[in-house]
mmCIF file of C-alpha atoms and ligand atoms in Angstrom:
data_model
loop_
_atom_site.group_PDB
_atom_site.id
_atom_site.type_symbol
_atom_site.label_atom_id
_atom_site.label_comp_id
_atom_site.label_asym_id
_atom_site.label_seq_id
_atom_site.Cartn_x
_atom_site.Cartn_y
_atom_site.Cartn_z
ATOM 1 C CA MET A 1 0.000 0.000 0.000
ATOM 2 C CA ILE A 2 1.305 3.479 -0.873
ATOM 3 C CA SER A 3 0.540 6.279 1.588
ATOM 4 C CA HIS A 4 1.691 9.755 2.500
ATOM 5 C CA VAL A 5 4.524 9.520 5.037
ATOM 6 C CA GLU A 6 2.853 12.112 7.293
ATOM 7 C CA MET A 7 -0.585 10.493 7.114
ATOM 8 C CA PRO A 8 -0.226 6.703 7.043
ATOM 9 C CA PRO A 9 -3.398 4.615 7.436
ATOM 10 C CA VAL A 10 -4.311 3.087 10.782
ATOM 11 C CA GLU A 11 -3.609 -0.661 11.098
ATOM 12 C CA THR A 12 -6.280 -2.481 13.056
ATOM 13 C CA ASP A 13 -8.613 -5.464 13.159
ATOM 14 C CA VAL A 14 -11.292 -3.657 15.168
ATOM 15 C CA PHE A 15 -12.856 -0.219 14.721
ATOM 16 C CA ARG A 16 -15.960 1.839 15.347
ATOM 17 C CA ALA A 17 -18.436 2.708 12.624
ATOM 18 C CA ARG A 18 -21.358 5.105 12.502
ATOM 19 C CA LEU A 19 -23.695 3.618 9.983
ATOM 20 C CA PHE A 20 -27.054 3.970 8.320
ATOM 21 C CA TRP A 21 -28.828 0.613 7.957
ATOM 22 C CA LEU A 22 -30.836 -0.126 4.813
ATOM 23 C CA GLY A 23 -31.085 -3.911 4.979
ATOM 24 C CA ARG A 24 -34.470 -5.620 4.881
ATOM 25 C CA THR A 25 -33.313 -7.904 7.675
ATOM 26 C CA PRO A 26 -31.871 -6.147 10.736
ATOM 27 C CA LEU A 27 -28.132 -5.888 11.411
ATOM 28 C CA THR A 28 -27.344 -8.212 14.317
ATOM 29 C CA VAL A 29 -24.463 -8.781 16.718
ATOM 30 C CA GLY A 30 -22.260 -11.607 15.421
ATOM 31 C CA ALA A 31 -23.450 -11.283 11.798
ATOM 32 C CA GLY A 32 -20.898 -11.073 8.975
ATOM 33 C CA TYR A 33 -21.008 -8.660 6.025
ATOM 34 C CA LEU A 34 -18.808 -7.753 3.083
ATOM 35 C CA MET A 35 -17.319 -4.301 3.600
ATOM 36 C CA LYS A 36 -16.443 -2.280 0.513
ATOM 37 C CA LEU A 37 -13.676 0.135 1.383
ATOM 38 C CA ALA A 38 -12.327 2.255 -1.484
ATOM 39 C CA THR A 39 -11.206 -0.448 -3.930
ATOM 40 C CA ARG A 40 -11.122 -3.365 -1.458
ATOM 41 C CA GLN A 41 -13.732 -5.779 -0.171
ATOM 42 C CA VAL A 42 -13.202 -7.528 3.174
ATOM 43 C CA ARG A 43 -15.381 -9.593 5.502
ATOM 44 C CA VAL A 44 -16.262 -7.990 8.820
ATOM 45 C CA THR A 45 -18.382 -9.163 11.746
ATOM 46 C CA VAL A 46 -20.443 -7.055 14.122
ATOM 47 C CA ASP A 47 -18.770 -7.203 17.530
ATOM 48 C CA ARG A 48 -21.084 -4.819 19.432
ATOM 49 C CA ILE A 49 -23.896 -2.422 18.837
ATOM 50 C CA GLU A 50 -23.198 0.553 21.077
ATOM 51 C CA LYS A 51 -26.096 2.868 20.282
ATOM 52 C CA VAL A 52 -29.127 2.867 17.975
ATOM 53 C CA ILE A 53 -30.950 6.013 16.892
ATOM 54 C CA ASP A 54 -34.292 5.869 15.108
ATOM 55 C CA ALA A 55 -33.787 8.036 11.997
ATOM 56 C CA GLY A 56 -37.489 9.011 11.894
ATOM 57 C CA SER A 57 -37.892 10.291 15.448
ATOM 58 C CA LEU A 58 -34.142 10.826 16.149
ATOM 59 C CA ALA A 59 -34.845 9.205 19.531
ATOM 60 C CA GLY A 60 -32.507 6.607 21.009
ATOM 61 C CA ALA A 61 -34.089 3.188 20.399
ATOM 62 C CA ASP A 62 -34.955 1.572 23.718
ATOM 63 C CA GLN A 63 -32.927 -1.674 23.750
ATOM 64 C CA GLY A 64 -31.227 -1.343 27.136
ATOM 65 C CA ASP A 65 -27.461 -1.131 27.624
ATOM 66 C CA GLN A 66 -26.528 -3.700 24.998
ATOM 67 C CA PRO A 67 -28.627 -3.364 21.812
ATOM 68 C CA GLN A 68 -28.641 -6.553 19.743
ATOM 69 C CA VAL A 69 -30.207 -5.385 16.447
ATOM 70 C CA VAL A 70 -30.330 -2.362 14.135
ATOM 71 C CA GLU A 71 -33.605 -2.131 12.206
ATOM 72 C CA ARG A 72 -33.987 -0.748 8.687
ATOM 73 C CA ASN A 73 -33.545 3.049 8.394
ATOM 74 C CA ALA A 74 -31.930 3.337 11.806
ATOM 75 C CA VAL A 75 -28.591 4.992 12.501
ATOM 76 C CA ALA A 76 -26.214 3.147 14.799
ATOM 77 C CA GLU A 77 -22.779 3.182 16.346
ATOM 78 C CA VAL A 78 -21.244 -0.265 16.103
ATOM 79 C CA VAL A 79 -17.906 -2.000 16.591
ATOM 80 C CA LEU A 80 -16.777 -4.050 13.586
ATOM 81 C CA ARG A 81 -14.054 -6.687 13.523
ATOM 82 C CA SER A 82 -12.053 -8.183 10.657
ATOM 83 C CA ARG A 83 -9.991 -11.384 10.653
ATOM 84 C CA GLY A 84 -6.622 -9.863 9.856
ATOM 85 C CA LEU A 85 -5.213 -6.361 10.143
ATOM 86 C CA LEU A 86 -6.750 -3.768 7.813
ATOM 87 C CA ALA A 87 -5.236 -0.475 6.703
ATOM 88 C CA LEU A 88 -7.936 2.159 7.325
ATOM 89 C CA ASP A 89 -8.389 5.910 7.253
ATOM 90 C CA GLU A 90 -10.491 7.678 9.853
ATOM 91 C CA PHE A 91 -13.297 9.743 8.402
ATOM 92 C CA ARG A 92 -12.325 12.820 10.423
ATOM 93 C CA ASP A 93 -8.822 12.785 8.839
ATOM 94 C CA LEU A 94 -9.639 11.622 5.326
ATOM 95 C CA PRO A 95 -13.373 11.799 4.545
ATOM 96 C CA ASN A 96 -13.024 10.354 1.035
ATOM 97 C CA THR A 97 -11.442 7.074 2.103
ATOM 98 C CA GLY A 98 -12.770 6.930 5.689
ATOM 99 C CA ARG A 99 -16.190 5.683 4.600
ATOM 100 C CA PHE A 100 -17.507 2.291 3.533
ATOM 101 C CA VAL A 101 -20.482 0.358 2.247
ATOM 102 C CA LEU A 102 -21.766 -2.957 3.644
ATOM 103 C CA ILE A 103 -22.979 -5.657 1.268
ATOM 104 C CA GLU A 104 -25.031 -8.789 1.949
ATOM 105 C CA ASP A 105 -25.977 -11.209 -0.848
ATOM 106 C CA TYR A 106 -24.955 -8.649 -3.523
ATOM 107 C CA ASP A 107 -27.271 -5.975 -1.992
ATOM 108 C CA THR A 108 -26.032 -2.786 -0.383
ATOM 109 C CA VAL A 109 -27.390 -2.960 3.148
ATOM 110 C CA GLY A 110 -25.624 -0.098 4.869
ATOM 111 C CA GLY A 111 -23.098 2.682 4.648
ATOM 112 C CA GLY A 112 -21.004 4.389 7.233
ATOM 113 C CA ILE A 113 -17.907 6.191 8.422
ATOM 114 C CA ILE A 114 -14.889 4.953 10.381
ATOM 115 C CA ALA A 115 -13.727 6.200 13.788
ATOM 116 C CA MET A 116 -11.054 4.695 16.053
ATOM 117 C CA ASP A 117 -12.118 6.269 19.393
ATOM 118 C CA GLY A 118 -11.030 3.930 22.193
ATOM 119 C CA TYR A 119 -9.187 1.509 19.877
ATOM 120 C CA PRO A 120 -5.448 1.544 19.139
ATOM 121 C CA ASP A 121 -3.589 1.898 15.886
ATOM 122 C CA GLN A 122 -1.630 -1.382 16.020
ATOM 123 C CA ARG A 123 1.000 -0.207 13.573
ATOM 124 C CA SER A 124 3.843 0.227 16.076
ATOM 125 C CA ALA A 125 3.070 -3.101 17.796
ATOM 126 C CA VAL A 126 3.537 -5.006 14.530
ATOM 127 C CA THR A 127 6.429 -3.016 13.043
ATOM 128 C CA ARG A 128 9.966 -4.395 13.362
ATOM 129 C CA LYS A 129 12.714 -1.815 13.052
ATOM 130 C CA SER A 130 15.827 -3.916 13.627
ATOM 131 C CA THR A 131 17.482 -5.821 10.815
ATOM 132 C CA ASN A 132 20.577 -8.081 10.636
ATOM 133 C CA ILE A 133 19.814 -9.858 13.916
ATOM 134 C CA THR A 134 20.471 -13.562 14.508
ATOM 135 C CA ALA A 135 19.078 -15.663 17.373
ATOM 136 C CA VAL A 136 21.556 -17.258 19.815
ATOM 137 C CA GLU A 137 20.876 -20.905 20.767
ATOM 138 C CA HIS A 138 20.707 -21.786 24.490
ATOM 139 C CA ARG A 139 22.396 -25.017 25.618
ATOM 140 C CA VAL A 140 20.133 -25.410 28.668
ATOM 141 C CA THR A 141 16.919 -26.855 27.291
ATOM 142 C CA ALA A 142 13.381 -26.113 28.410
ATOM 143 C CA GLU A 143 13.098 -29.821 29.409
ATOM 144 C CA ALA A 144 16.168 -29.597 31.661
ATOM 145 C CA ARG A 145 14.751 -26.508 33.375
ATOM 146 C CA ALA A 146 11.358 -28.188 33.798
ATOM 147 C CA ARG A 147 12.958 -31.343 35.291
ATOM 148 C CA ARG A 148 14.849 -29.281 37.838
ATOM 149 C CA ASN A 149 11.821 -27.109 38.750
ATOM 150 C CA GLY A 150 9.232 -29.888 38.770
ATOM 151 C CA HIS A 151 7.009 -27.914 36.417
ATOM 152 C CA THR A 152 7.118 -26.451 32.942
ATOM 153 C CA GLY A 153 7.536 -22.728 32.390
ATOM 154 C CA GLY A 154 4.579 -20.761 31.127
ATOM 155 C CA VAL A 155 2.337 -17.737 31.326
ATOM 156 C CA LEU A 156 -1.001 -17.558 33.090
ATOM 157 C CA TRP A 157 -2.444 -14.408 31.590
ATOM 158 C CA LEU A 158 -5.170 -12.958 33.835
ATOM 159 C CA THR A 159 -7.380 -10.431 32.059
ATOM 160 C CA GLY A 160 -10.445 -8.577 33.311
ATOM 161 C CA LEU A 161 -11.909 -5.270 34.388
ATOM 162 C CA SER A 162 -10.356 -3.178 37.137
ATOM 163 C CA GLY A 163 -11.616 -4.641 40.423
ATOM 164 C CA ALA A 164 -12.384 -8.065 38.882
ATOM 165 C CA GLY A 165 -9.810 -9.662 41.199
ATOM 166 C CA LYS A 166 -6.698 -10.159 39.039
ATOM 167 C CA SER A 167 -4.185 -8.865 41.625
ATOM 168 C CA THR A 168 -5.933 -10.555 44.563
ATOM 169 C CA LEU A 169 -5.801 -13.939 42.810
ATOM 170 C CA ALA A 170 -2.291 -13.530 41.372
ATOM 171 C CA ILE A 171 -0.717 -12.522 44.684
ATOM 172 C CA GLU A 172 -2.454 -15.298 46.640
ATOM 173 C CA LEU A 173 -1.514 -17.888 43.999
ATOM 174 C CA GLU A 174 2.110 -16.714 43.944
ATOM 175 C CA GLN A 175 2.415 -17.292 47.691
ATOM 176 C CA ARG A 176 0.767 -20.729 47.602
ATOM 177 C CA LEU A 177 2.713 -21.903 44.549
ATOM 178 C CA PHE A 178 6.012 -20.670 45.991
ATOM 179 C CA ALA A 179 5.287 -22.619 49.188
ATOM 180 C CA LYS A 180 4.805 -25.721 47.012
ATOM 181 C CA GLY A 181 8.220 -25.224 45.422
ATOM 182 C CA TYR A 182 7.202 -23.488 42.171
ATOM 183 C CA GLN A 183 9.441 -20.940 40.480
ATOM 184 C CA VAL A 184 6.696 -18.332 40.218
ATOM 185 C CA PHE A 185 6.503 -14.578 39.749
ATOM 186 C CA VAL A 186 3.691 -12.045 39.381
ATOM 187 C CA LEU A 187 3.821 -9.215 36.866
ATOM 188 C CA ASP A 188 1.154 -6.717 37.922
ATOM 189 C CA GLY A 189 -0.166 -3.691 36.019
ATOM 190 C CA ASP A 190 0.249 -1.196 38.815
ATOM 191 C CA ASN A 191 3.826 -2.387 39.602
ATOM 192 C CA VAL A 192 5.145 -2.604 36.061
ATOM 193 C CA ARG A 193 3.792 0.874 35.337
ATOM 194 C CA HIS A 194 6.116 2.270 38.056
ATOM 195 C CA GLY A 195 9.222 1.049 36.213
ATOM 196 C CA LEU A 196 9.503 -0.632 32.818
ATOM 197 C CA ASN A 197 6.349 1.086 31.586
ATOM 198 C CA ALA A 198 6.558 4.343 33.538
ATOM 199 C CA ASN A 199 6.522 6.241 30.246
ATOM 200 C CA LEU A 200 3.121 4.837 29.245
ATOM 201 C CA GLY A 201 -0.363 6.137 30.066
ATOM 202 C CA PHE A 202 -3.829 4.808 29.268
ATOM 203 C CA SER A 203 -4.349 5.911 25.669
ATOM 204 C CA PRO A 204 -5.238 2.959 23.401
ATOM 205 C CA GLU A 205 -1.734 2.985 21.850
ATOM 206 C CA ASP A 206 -0.032 3.165 25.283
ATOM 207 C CA ARG A 207 -2.080 0.227 26.557
ATOM 208 C CA THR A 208 -1.092 -1.746 23.452
ATOM 209 C CA GLU A 209 2.592 -0.965 24.045
ATOM 210 C CA ASN A 210 2.191 -1.803 27.764
ATOM 211 C CA ILE A 211 0.849 -5.240 26.876
ATOM 212 C CA ARG A 212 3.386 -5.778 24.093
ATOM 213 C CA ARG A 213 6.280 -5.218 26.511
ATOM 214 C CA VAL A 214 4.706 -7.283 29.297
ATOM 215 C CA GLY A 215 3.929 -10.093 26.839
ATOM 216 C CA GLU A 216 7.592 -10.213 25.781
ATOM 217 C CA VAL A 217 8.867 -10.050 29.395
ATOM 218 C CA ALA A 218 6.451 -12.796 30.455
ATOM 219 C CA ALA A 219 7.625 -14.962 27.533
ATOM 220 C CA LEU A 220 11.261 -14.519 28.639
ATOM 221 C CA PHE A 221 10.408 -15.482 32.241
ATOM 222 C CA ALA A 222 8.579 -18.544 30.925
ATOM 223 C CA GLU A 223 11.595 -19.475 28.806
ATOM 224 C CA ALA A 224 13.725 -19.177 31.951
ATOM 225 C CA GLY A 225 11.466 -21.869 33.458
ATOM 226 C CA PHE A 226 9.215 -19.643 35.566
ATOM 227 C CA LEU A 227 5.495 -19.813 35.917
ATOM 228 C CA VAL A 228 4.484 -16.190 35.336
ATOM 229 C CA LEU A 229 1.154 -14.844 36.535
ATOM 230 C CA THR A 230 0.274 -11.565 34.810
ATOM 231 C CA ALA A 231 -2.418 -9.235 36.173
ATOM 232 C CA PHE A 232 -3.207 -6.611 33.538
ATOM 233 C CA ILE A 233 -6.575 -5.394 32.333
ATOM 234 C CA SER A 234 -5.221 -6.011 28.805
ATOM 235 C CA PRO A 235 -8.475 -4.786 27.247
ATOM 236 C CA TYR A 236 -7.736 -5.538 23.584
ATOM 237 C CA ARG A 237 -8.017 -9.002 22.084
ATOM 238 C CA ALA A 238 -5.288 -8.416 19.495
ATOM 239 C CA ASP A 239 -2.779 -7.449 22.217
ATOM 240 C CA ARG A 240 -3.501 -10.624 24.180
ATOM 241 C CA GLU A 241 -3.132 -12.683 20.994
ATOM 242 C CA ARG A 242 0.306 -11.124 20.417
ATOM 243 C CA ALA A 243 1.275 -12.011 24.021
ATOM 244 C CA ARG A 244 0.123 -15.571 23.249
ATOM 245 C CA SER A 245 2.299 -15.718 20.132
ATOM 246 C CA ALA A 246 5.315 -14.430 22.108
ATOM 247 C CA ALA A 247 4.992 -17.194 24.744
ATOM 248 C CA GLY A 248 3.880 -20.032 22.444
ATOM 249 C CA ALA A 249 2.307 -23.234 23.797
ATOM 250 C CA GLY A 250 2.830 -22.339 27.480
ATOM 251 C CA PHE A 251 0.378 -19.425 27.314
ATOM 252 C CA HIS A 252 -2.954 -19.804 29.123
ATOM 253 C CA GLU A 253 -5.537 -17.023 29.053
ATOM 254 C CA VAL A 254 -7.666 -16.709 32.195
ATOM 255 C CA HIS A 255 -10.698 -14.458 32.099
ATOM 256 C CA VAL A 256 -11.183 -13.055 35.608
ATOM 257 C CA ARG A 257 -14.817 -12.201 35.087
ATOM 258 C CA ALA A 258 -17.117 -9.967 37.078
ATOM 259 C CA ASP A 259 -19.827 -7.656 35.738
ATOM 260 C CA LEU A 260 -19.097 -3.958 35.589
ATOM 261 C CA ASP A 261 -21.584 -3.186 38.377
ATOM 262 C CA VAL A 262 -19.896 -5.761 40.649
ATOM 263 C CA CYS A 263 -16.446 -4.249 39.975
ATOM 264 C CA GLU A 264 -17.822 -0.761 40.433
ATOM 265 C CA GLY A 265 -19.463 -1.819 43.717
ATOM 266 C CA ARG A 266 -16.084 -3.141 44.966
ATOM 267 C CA ASP A 267 -14.093 -0.162 43.685
ATOM 268 C CA PRO A 268 -11.057 -1.102 45.843
ATOM 269 C CA LYS A 269 -9.051 1.969 44.775
ATOM 270 C CA GLY A 270 -11.933 4.434 44.412
ATOM 271 C CA LEU A 271 -11.128 4.771 40.688
ATOM 272 C CA TYR A 272 -14.632 4.049 39.352
ATOM 273 C CA ALA A 273 -16.000 6.835 41.566
ATOM 274 C CA LYS A 274 -13.342 9.183 40.162
ATOM 275 C CA ALA A 275 -14.138 8.073 36.603
ATOM 276 C CA ARG A 276 -17.881 8.678 37.153
ATOM 277 C CA ARG A 277 -17.073 12.159 38.480
ATOM 278 C CA GLY A 278 -15.039 12.786 35.320
ATOM 279 C CA GLU A 279 -11.744 13.043 37.242
ATOM 280 C CA ILE A 280 -10.217 10.107 35.298
ATOM 281 C CA ARG A 281 -10.852 9.831 31.588
ATOM 282 C CA ASP A 282 -10.631 6.747 29.368
ATOM 283 C CA PHE A 283 -11.377 4.428 32.287
ATOM 284 C CA THR A 284 -11.921 0.821 31.195
ATOM 285 C CA GLY A 285 -15.597 -0.165 31.303
ATOM 286 C CA ILE A 286 -16.759 3.447 31.714
ATOM 287 C CA ASP A 287 -15.446 5.365 28.713
ATOM 288 C CA ALA A 288 -12.830 2.948 27.343
ATOM 289 C CA PRO A 289 -13.564 -0.504 25.891
ATOM 290 C CA TYR A 290 -12.898 -3.973 27.308
ATOM 291 C CA GLU A 291 -12.964 -6.850 24.813
ATOM 292 C CA PRO A 292 -13.685 -10.090 26.700
ATOM 293 C CA PRO A 293 -11.745 -13.159 25.535
ATOM 294 C CA ALA A 294 -13.563 -15.189 22.888
ATOM 295 C CA ALA A 295 -12.051 -18.554 23.892
ATOM 296 C CA PRO A 296 -10.041 -18.331 27.132
ATOM 297 C CA GLU A 297 -8.461 -21.484 28.549
ATOM 298 C CA LEU A 298 -10.146 -20.753 31.904
ATOM 299 C CA VAL A 299 -12.918 -18.477 33.192
ATOM 300 C CA VAL A 300 -12.986 -17.535 36.878
ATOM 301 C CA ASP A 301 -16.295 -15.950 37.784
ATOM 302 C CA THR A 302 -15.358 -13.831 40.798
ATOM 303 C CA GLY A 303 -18.853 -12.319 40.859
ATOM 304 C CA ARG A 304 -20.122 -15.748 41.984
ATOM 305 C CA LEU A 305 -17.122 -17.439 43.652
ATOM 306 C CA SER A 306 -15.519 -16.554 46.973
ATOM 307 C CA ILE A 307 -11.836 -15.592 46.888
ATOM 308 C CA GLU A 308 -10.944 -19.045 48.251
ATOM 309 C CA GLU A 309 -13.006 -20.845 45.587
ATOM 310 C CA ALA A 310 -11.557 -18.662 42.833
ATOM 311 C CA VAL A 311 -7.967 -19.267 43.991
ATOM 312 C CA GLN A 312 -8.627 -23.004 44.232
ATOM 313 C CA SER A 313 -10.011 -23.229 40.707
ATOM 314 C CA VAL A 314 -6.904 -21.585 39.226
ATOM 315 C CA MET A 315 -4.652 -23.646 41.509
ATOM 316 C CA ASP A 316 -6.259 -26.881 40.262
ATOM 317 C CA TYR A 317 -5.815 -25.735 36.691
ATOM 318 C CA ILE A 318 -2.122 -24.919 37.251
ATOM 319 C CA GLU A 319 -1.399 -28.257 38.936
ATOM 320 C CA ARG A 320 -3.032 -30.091 36.012
ATOM 321 C CA ARG A 321 -1.231 -28.149 33.295
ATOM 322 C CA PHE A 322 2.220 -27.325 34.667
ATOM 323 C CA ALA A 323 3.316 -29.882 37.281
ATOM 324 C CA ILE A 324 5.525 -32.770 36.068
ATOM 325 C CA ALA A 325 6.586 -35.900 37.938
ATOM 326 C CA ARG A 326 10.251 -35.630 38.966
HETATM 327 N N1 PPS B 401 -7.892 5.022 32.770
HETATM 328 C C1 PPS B 401 -7.646 3.889 33.423
HETATM 329 N N2 PPS B 401 -8.211 2.725 33.015
HETATM 330 C C2 PPS B 401 -7.965 1.582 33.663
HETATM 331 N N3 PPS B 401 -7.147 1.476 34.744
HETATM 332 C C3 PPS B 401 -6.548 2.606 35.202
HETATM 333 C C4 PPS B 401 -6.775 3.851 34.561
HETATM 334 N N4 PPS B 401 -6.054 4.800 35.226
HETATM 335 C C5 PPS B 401 -5.413 4.170 36.229
HETATM 336 N N5 PPS B 401 -5.698 2.853 36.222
HETATM 337 C C6 PPS B 401 -5.077 1.888 37.154
HETATM 338 O O1 PPS B 401 -4.139 1.152 36.365
HETATM 339 C C7 PPS B 401 -4.365 -0.246 36.467
HETATM 340 C C8 PPS B 401 -4.483 -0.878 35.083
HETATM 341 O O2 PPS B 401 -3.235 -0.970 34.516
HETATM 342 P P1 PPS B 401 -2.976 -2.043 33.397
HETATM 343 O O3 PPS B 401 -1.539 -1.912 33.025
HETATM 344 O O4 PPS B 401 -3.453 -3.358 33.861
HETATM 345 O O5 PPS B 401 -3.918 -1.515 32.210
HETATM 346 S S1 PPS B 401 -3.913 -1.951 30.666
HETATM 347 O O6 PPS B 401 -3.785 -3.404 30.621
HETATM 348 O O7 PPS B 401 -2.792 -1.281 30.011
HETATM 349 O O8 PPS B 401 -5.195 -1.471 30.145
HETATM 350 C C9 PPS B 401 -5.690 -0.444 37.150
HETATM 351 O O9 PPS B 401 -5.413 -1.464 38.079
HETATM 352 P P2 PPS B 401 -6.378 -2.704 38.364
HETATM 353 O O10 PPS B 401 -7.495 -2.094 39.135
HETATM 354 O O11 PPS B 401 -5.525 -3.626 39.180
HETATM 355 O O12 PPS B 401 -6.824 -3.347 37.099
HETATM 356 C C10 PPS B 401 -6.001 0.894 37.816
HETATM 357 O O13 PPS B 401 -5.586 0.828 39.151
HETATM 358 N N1 ADP B 402 -13.868 -14.164 44.214
HETATM 359 C C1 ADP B 402 -13.072 -13.093 44.298
HETATM 360 N N2 ADP B 402 -11.870 -13.107 43.703
HETATM 361 C C2 ADP B 402 -11.055 -12.019 43.754
HETATM 362 N N3 ADP B 402 -11.357 -10.870 44.406
HETATM 363 C C3 ADP B 402 -12.550 -10.796 45.021
HETATM 364 C C4 ADP B 402 -13.457 -11.890 44.992
HETATM 365 N N4 ADP B 402 -14.558 -11.543 45.679
HETATM 366 C C5 ADP B 402 -14.342 -10.286 46.116
HETATM 367 N N5 ADP B 402 -13.131 -9.826 45.751
HETATM 368 C C6 ADP B 402 -12.594 -8.479 46.078
HETATM 369 O O1 ADP B 402 -12.549 -7.728 44.864
HETATM 370 C C7 ADP B 402 -11.446 -6.818 44.861
HETATM 371 C C8 ADP B 402 -10.595 -7.093 43.631
HETATM 372 O O2 ADP B 402 -9.566 -6.133 43.560
HETATM 373 P P1 ADP B 402 -8.226 -6.386 42.770
HETATM 374 O O3 ADP B 402 -7.684 -7.743 43.077
HETATM 375 O O4 ADP B 402 -7.329 -5.201 43.000
HETATM 376 O O5 ADP B 402 -8.774 -6.405 41.259
HETATM 377 P P2 ADP B 402 -7.972 -6.096 39.909
HETATM 378 O O6 ADP B 402 -6.523 -6.439 40.136
HETATM 379 O O7 ADP B 402 -8.624 -6.985 38.889
HETATM 380 O O8 ADP B 402 -8.180 -4.642 39.653
HETATM 381 C C9 ADP B 402 -10.682 -7.044 46.167
HETATM 382 O O9 ADP B 402 -11.084 -6.083 47.093
HETATM 383 C C10 ADP B 402 -11.150 -8.455 46.585
HETATM 384 O O10 ADP B 402 -11.134 -8.619 48.001
#
């Protein structure tokens, strides 16, 4: 793709669209459509419908917090997802190329404009700048490390909203696993942001870079034979998938799940209250997105389980997946 050096396209597999729906059958969450974008056609699926406005009355359609359909002639804000990375322009920067048409069974069923609010440009996370580099082979094998430690190295990647219980579980598990003889270490969002990632904030691109670095560090710890427990919100699916690729087969995604109102009710650091008062912007779950895992290896429902039950369920999982007979 050729682009102006000052105005390169955004690279992403998820984006927001404001669209006008013309289809005879409603647009639905999970449905797939062909998106015509300048000269390209790509398949996209509807990840979320954020808001629906009836074009006749201009009133918000009453579908609760999570609308599931957009009826004909309605205007909606939706989140669309593609399989691979797409190069896109935002409508506000480049109106001519920042718009698209949706097609279903050869019929035009909608048209809209692209916005990236809340979602990162993934360009820097996928760009390699170094060349002429050659990997050095270790002589200590992963098997030798595992034999000595009594368990394989790996990454248990905890993801979830603020207040879901990631740190509580990770810290408790670290102590219990250490007592059992595991080489174990917790990488926690709040701690890592004091050092390695002190130069990063909470913009979508900074969160992506935060998770990119942590994913690489966790993969190195795992290679060194450690069991790494990471406790980051890690709100974007693509970032977690990159962390998975960095660590390979030893990566296990754990969704620490609790509804937003449960997390907000706990509010252990008083941050939700600040976000509601407008003192913190771009707070996950309030005015910044969280993309739940589509197929995590484990779900821990901390809204239903006690801390002890939640710890035990992850502990059982770890013992099944990582322990080896010496
Ligand atoms: N805007 C905003 N949104 C979300 N969280 C915020 C924000 N500002 C500060 N904090 C505090 O930072 C912790 C999240 O850091 P992470 O590194 O895990 O975030 S991310 O993965 O990069 O999204 C998070 O910690 P946890 O509550 O443990 O999740 C908060 O304490
Ligand atoms: N089943 C549970 N698992 C984990 N934490 C729980 C659970 N039930 C209640 N909590 C409480 O929820 C809060 C979670 O906070 P924290 O661990 O800091 O979350 P996070 O790291 O995801 O932001 C703590 O105050 C904890 O005591």
